[in-house]
C-alpha cells in the first residue's frame, strides 16, 4: 500500500518537473538587449538589441561605450559605410533551427569586415557568438551577457 502511494507521488513530481522544464526551455530566447565586452580589457563596449523580423533574427547597436558618441562606421563597406554606429545593424539573417541560430552574418564595425555567424544561447543570460570565415573552426568567439 505504502509503495503505491510513493509511486503516485513520484509520478506527479516527475510530471511537474517535465512541465516546469518545458516552460523554462520555451521561455529562453535570444531576443532582447545584450552587453558586449572587450576580449582583452573586459570593459563594456556596447549594448546590442536582437530582434526578430519574419523568421529571421537581426541585431543592432543601441548604445556605444567606445569612442565618440556620434561615431560612424568608416571602415564599413556598401550601404553601411559612414553610417552612425548607434543603430547600425551588425547581425543579419540568422535563422533558428532547433537550438541553433545560424546562416546569417555579423559585421565587425571596428574592421568593417563581415563574417558568417552562429549564435548559441548558453543560458537565459549568456549568448555565445561565433564569427568565422568559411568553416567555424577559423573564427572568433565572444560571449554577450543579457542586459539587466
mmCIF file of C-alpha atoms in Angstrom:
data_model
loop_
_atom_site.group_PDB
_atom_site.id
_atom_site.type_symbol
_atom_site.label_atom_id
_atom_site.label_comp_id
_atom_site.label_asym_id
_atom_site.label_seq_id
_atom_site.Cartn_x
_atom_site.Cartn_y
_atom_site.Cartn_z
ATOM 1 C CA UNK A 1 0.000 0.000 0.000
ATOM 2 C CA UNK A 2 2.754 2.457 1.004
ATOM 3 C CA UNK A 3 4.735 1.682 -2.176
ATOM 4 C CA UNK A 4 1.743 2.522 -4.395
ATOM 5 C CA UNK A 5 1.319 5.858 -2.626
ATOM 6 C CA UNK A 6 5.025 6.677 -3.045
ATOM 7 C CA UNK A 7 4.849 5.709 -6.715
ATOM 8 C CA UNK A 8 1.910 8.079 -7.315
ATOM 9 C CA UNK A 9 3.722 10.933 -5.570
ATOM 10 C CA UNK A 10 6.879 10.296 -7.629
ATOM 11 C CA UNK A 11 4.814 10.148 -10.818
ATOM 12 C CA UNK A 12 3.228 13.531 -10.048
ATOM 13 C CA UNK A 13 6.590 15.096 -9.151
ATOM 14 C CA UNK A 14 8.094 13.797 -12.372
ATOM 15 C CA UNK A 15 5.203 15.221 -14.402
ATOM 16 C CA UNK A 16 5.563 18.574 -12.624
ATOM 17 C CA UNK A 17 9.297 18.603 -13.369
ATOM 18 C CA UNK A 18 8.653 17.989 -17.076
ATOM 19 C CA UNK A 19 6.058 20.769 -17.236
ATOM 20 C CA UNK A 20 8.299 23.282 -15.446
ATOM 21 C CA UNK A 21 11.344 22.469 -17.583
ATOM 22 C CA UNK A 22 9.332 22.785 -20.810
ATOM 23 C CA UNK A 23 8.183 26.280 -19.785
ATOM 24 C CA UNK A 24 11.756 27.239 -18.912
ATOM 25 C CA UNK A 25 13.133 25.986 -22.237
ATOM 26 C CA UNK A 26 10.470 27.791 -24.256
ATOM 27 C CA UNK A 27 10.961 30.968 -22.228
ATOM 28 C CA UNK A 28 14.599 31.315 -23.219
ATOM 29 C CA UNK A 29 15.185 33.480 -26.246
ATOM 30 C CA UNK A 30 17.968 35.464 -27.860
ATOM 31 C CA UNK A 31 15.595 38.398 -28.362
ATOM 32 C CA UNK A 32 16.433 41.318 -26.116
ATOM 33 C CA UNK A 33 19.328 43.552 -25.128
ATOM 34 C CA UNK A 34 22.835 42.149 -24.696
ATOM 35 C CA UNK A 35 26.005 43.750 -23.327
ATOM 36 C CA UNK A 36 29.281 43.198 -25.160
ATOM 37 C CA UNK A 37 32.743 43.385 -23.626
ATOM 38 C CA UNK A 38 36.254 43.858 -24.964
ATOM 39 C CA UNK A 39 38.047 40.493 -25.247
ATOM 40 C CA UNK A 40 41.247 41.848 -23.654
ATOM 41 C CA UNK A 41 40.276 44.657 -21.259
ATOM 42 C CA UNK A 42 36.851 43.198 -20.308
ATOM 43 C CA UNK A 43 35.419 46.737 -20.478
ATOM 44 C CA UNK A 44 31.834 47.152 -21.677
ATOM 45 C CA UNK A 45 31.803 48.082 -25.372
ATOM 46 C CA UNK A 46 28.178 48.231 -26.427
ATOM 47 C CA UNK A 47 24.590 47.198 -25.895
ATOM 48 C CA UNK A 48 23.148 45.204 -28.774
ATOM 49 C CA UNK A 49 19.442 44.648 -29.354
ATOM 50 C CA UNK A 50 18.461 41.381 -31.016
ATOM 51 C CA UNK A 51 15.057 41.328 -32.670
ATOM 52 C CA UNK A 52 13.106 39.073 -34.993
ATOM 53 C CA UNK A 53 11.597 40.039 -38.340
ATOM 54 C CA UNK A 54 9.543 37.315 -40.009
ATOM 55 C CA UNK A 55 11.593 34.147 -39.344
ATOM 56 C CA UNK A 56 14.981 35.872 -39.202
ATOM 57 C CA UNK A 57 16.944 37.436 -36.355
ATOM 58 C CA UNK A 58 18.830 40.712 -36.588
ATOM 59 C CA UNK A 59 20.837 42.804 -34.137
ATOM 60 C CA UNK A 60 21.702 46.481 -33.956
ATOM 61 C CA UNK A 61 23.886 48.595 -31.712
ATOM 62 C CA UNK A 62 21.754 50.728 -29.392
ATOM 63 C CA UNK A 63 24.480 52.010 -27.035
ATOM 64 C CA UNK A 64 28.186 52.502 -27.676
ATOM 65 C CA UNK A 65 30.724 52.934 -24.883
ATOM 66 C CA UNK A 66 33.838 53.129 -27.086
ATOM 67 C CA UNK A 67 34.972 56.329 -28.746
ATOM 68 C CA UNK A 68 32.815 59.224 -29.822
ATOM 69 C CA UNK A 69 29.049 59.018 -29.163
ATOM 70 C CA UNK A 70 28.446 60.189 -32.762
ATOM 71 C CA UNK A 71 30.946 57.740 -34.289
ATOM 72 C CA UNK A 72 30.365 56.439 -37.793
ATOM 73 C CA UNK A 73 31.443 53.195 -39.406
ATOM 74 C CA UNK A 74 34.295 54.485 -41.531
ATOM 75 C CA UNK A 75 35.628 51.034 -42.451
ATOM 76 C CA UNK A 76 32.264 49.515 -43.343
ATOM 77 C CA UNK A 77 31.526 48.728 -46.953
ATOM 78 C CA UNK A 78 28.481 49.267 -49.135
ATOM 79 C CA UNK A 79 25.387 50.945 -47.739
ATOM 80 C CA UNK A 80 26.790 50.819 -44.174
ATOM 81 C CA UNK A 81 29.839 52.938 -44.957
ATOM 82 C CA UNK A 82 29.863 56.171 -42.927
ATOM 83 C CA UNK A 83 26.598 55.253 -41.159
ATOM 84 C CA UNK A 84 26.259 56.022 -37.427
ATOM 85 C CA UNK A 85 27.403 53.237 -35.090
ATOM 86 C CA UNK A 86 24.268 53.747 -32.989
ATOM 87 C CA UNK A 87 21.507 51.985 -34.903
ATOM 88 C CA UNK A 88 23.937 50.032 -37.098
ATOM 89 C CA UNK A 89 22.627 46.543 -37.881
ATOM 90 C CA UNK A 90 25.528 44.177 -37.206
ATOM 91 C CA UNK A 91 23.802 40.770 -37.305
ATOM 92 C CA UNK A 92 21.583 39.864 -40.232
ATOM 93 C CA UNK A 93 19.501 36.953 -41.484
ATOM 94 C CA UNK A 94 20.073 34.492 -38.644
ATOM 95 C CA UNK A 95 17.663 31.568 -38.761
ATOM 96 C CA UNK A 96 16.719 29.335 -35.836
ATOM 97 C CA UNK A 97 16.956 25.593 -36.318
ATOM 98 C CA UNK A 98 16.292 23.528 -33.174
ATOM 99 C CA UNK A 99 18.598 25.095 -30.560
ATOM 100 C CA UNK A 100 20.932 26.714 -33.108
ATOM 101 C CA UNK A 101 20.860 30.151 -34.658
ATOM 102 C CA UNK A 102 22.909 30.332 -37.839
ATOM 103 C CA UNK A 103 23.022 31.066 -41.551
ATOM 104 C CA UNK A 104 23.482 34.815 -41.273
ATOM 105 C CA UNK A 105 26.301 37.289 -40.919
ATOM 106 C CA UNK A 106 27.913 39.517 -38.317
ATOM 107 C CA UNK A 107 29.663 42.818 -39.002
ATOM 108 C CA UNK A 108 32.684 43.948 -37.003
ATOM 109 C CA UNK A 109 32.310 47.757 -37.086
ATOM 110 C CA UNK A 110 35.933 48.233 -35.977
ATOM 111 C CA UNK A 111 37.389 46.443 -39.020
ATOM 112 C CA UNK A 112 34.444 46.794 -41.400
ATOM 113 C CA UNK A 113 34.625 43.060 -42.115
ATOM 114 C CA UNK A 114 31.584 40.781 -42.334
ATOM 115 C CA UNK A 115 31.709 37.151 -41.197
ATOM 116 C CA UNK A 116 29.432 34.131 -41.170
ATOM 117 C CA UNK A 117 27.738 33.871 -37.803
ATOM 118 C CA UNK A 118 26.475 31.251 -35.387
ATOM 119 C CA UNK A 119 24.691 32.077 -32.107
ATOM 120 C CA UNK A 120 24.080 29.740 -29.198
ATOM 121 C CA UNK A 121 22.106 30.539 -26.080
ATOM 122 C CA UNK A 122 24.214 29.090 -23.248
ATOM 123 C CA UNK A 123 21.616 30.004 -20.633
ATOM 124 C CA UNK A 124 18.994 32.725 -20.296
ATOM 125 C CA UNK A 125 21.695 35.328 -19.511
ATOM 126 C CA UNK A 126 24.626 34.270 -21.717
ATOM 127 C CA UNK A 127 24.862 34.216 -25.512
ATOM 128 C CA UNK A 128 27.761 32.692 -27.436
ATOM 129 C CA UNK A 129 28.563 34.447 -30.725
ATOM 130 C CA UNK A 130 30.875 32.798 -33.226
ATOM 131 C CA UNK A 131 32.018 34.787 -36.249
ATOM 132 C CA UNK A 132 34.022 32.944 -38.887
ATOM 133 C CA UNK A 133 35.209 32.794 -42.480
ATOM 134 C CA UNK A 134 34.405 29.583 -44.318
ATOM 135 C CA UNK A 135 34.423 26.988 -41.550
ATOM 136 C CA UNK A 136 33.509 27.676 -37.939
ATOM 137 C CA UNK A 137 36.950 26.326 -36.998
ATOM 138 C CA UNK A 138 38.538 29.547 -38.299
ATOM 139 C CA UNK A 139 36.958 32.356 -36.351
ATOM 140 C CA UNK A 140 36.437 34.173 -33.093
ATOM 141 C CA UNK A 141 34.028 33.622 -30.231
ATOM 142 C CA UNK A 142 32.550 36.206 -27.899
ATOM 143 C CA UNK A 143 30.097 35.898 -25.049
ATOM 144 C CA UNK A 144 27.414 38.532 -24.503
ATOM 145 C CA UNK A 145 25.514 38.992 -21.269
ATOM 146 C CA UNK A 146 21.807 39.754 -21.069
ATOM 147 C CA UNK A 147 21.258 43.356 -20.006
ATOM 148 C CA UNK A 148 19.521 43.553 -16.657
#
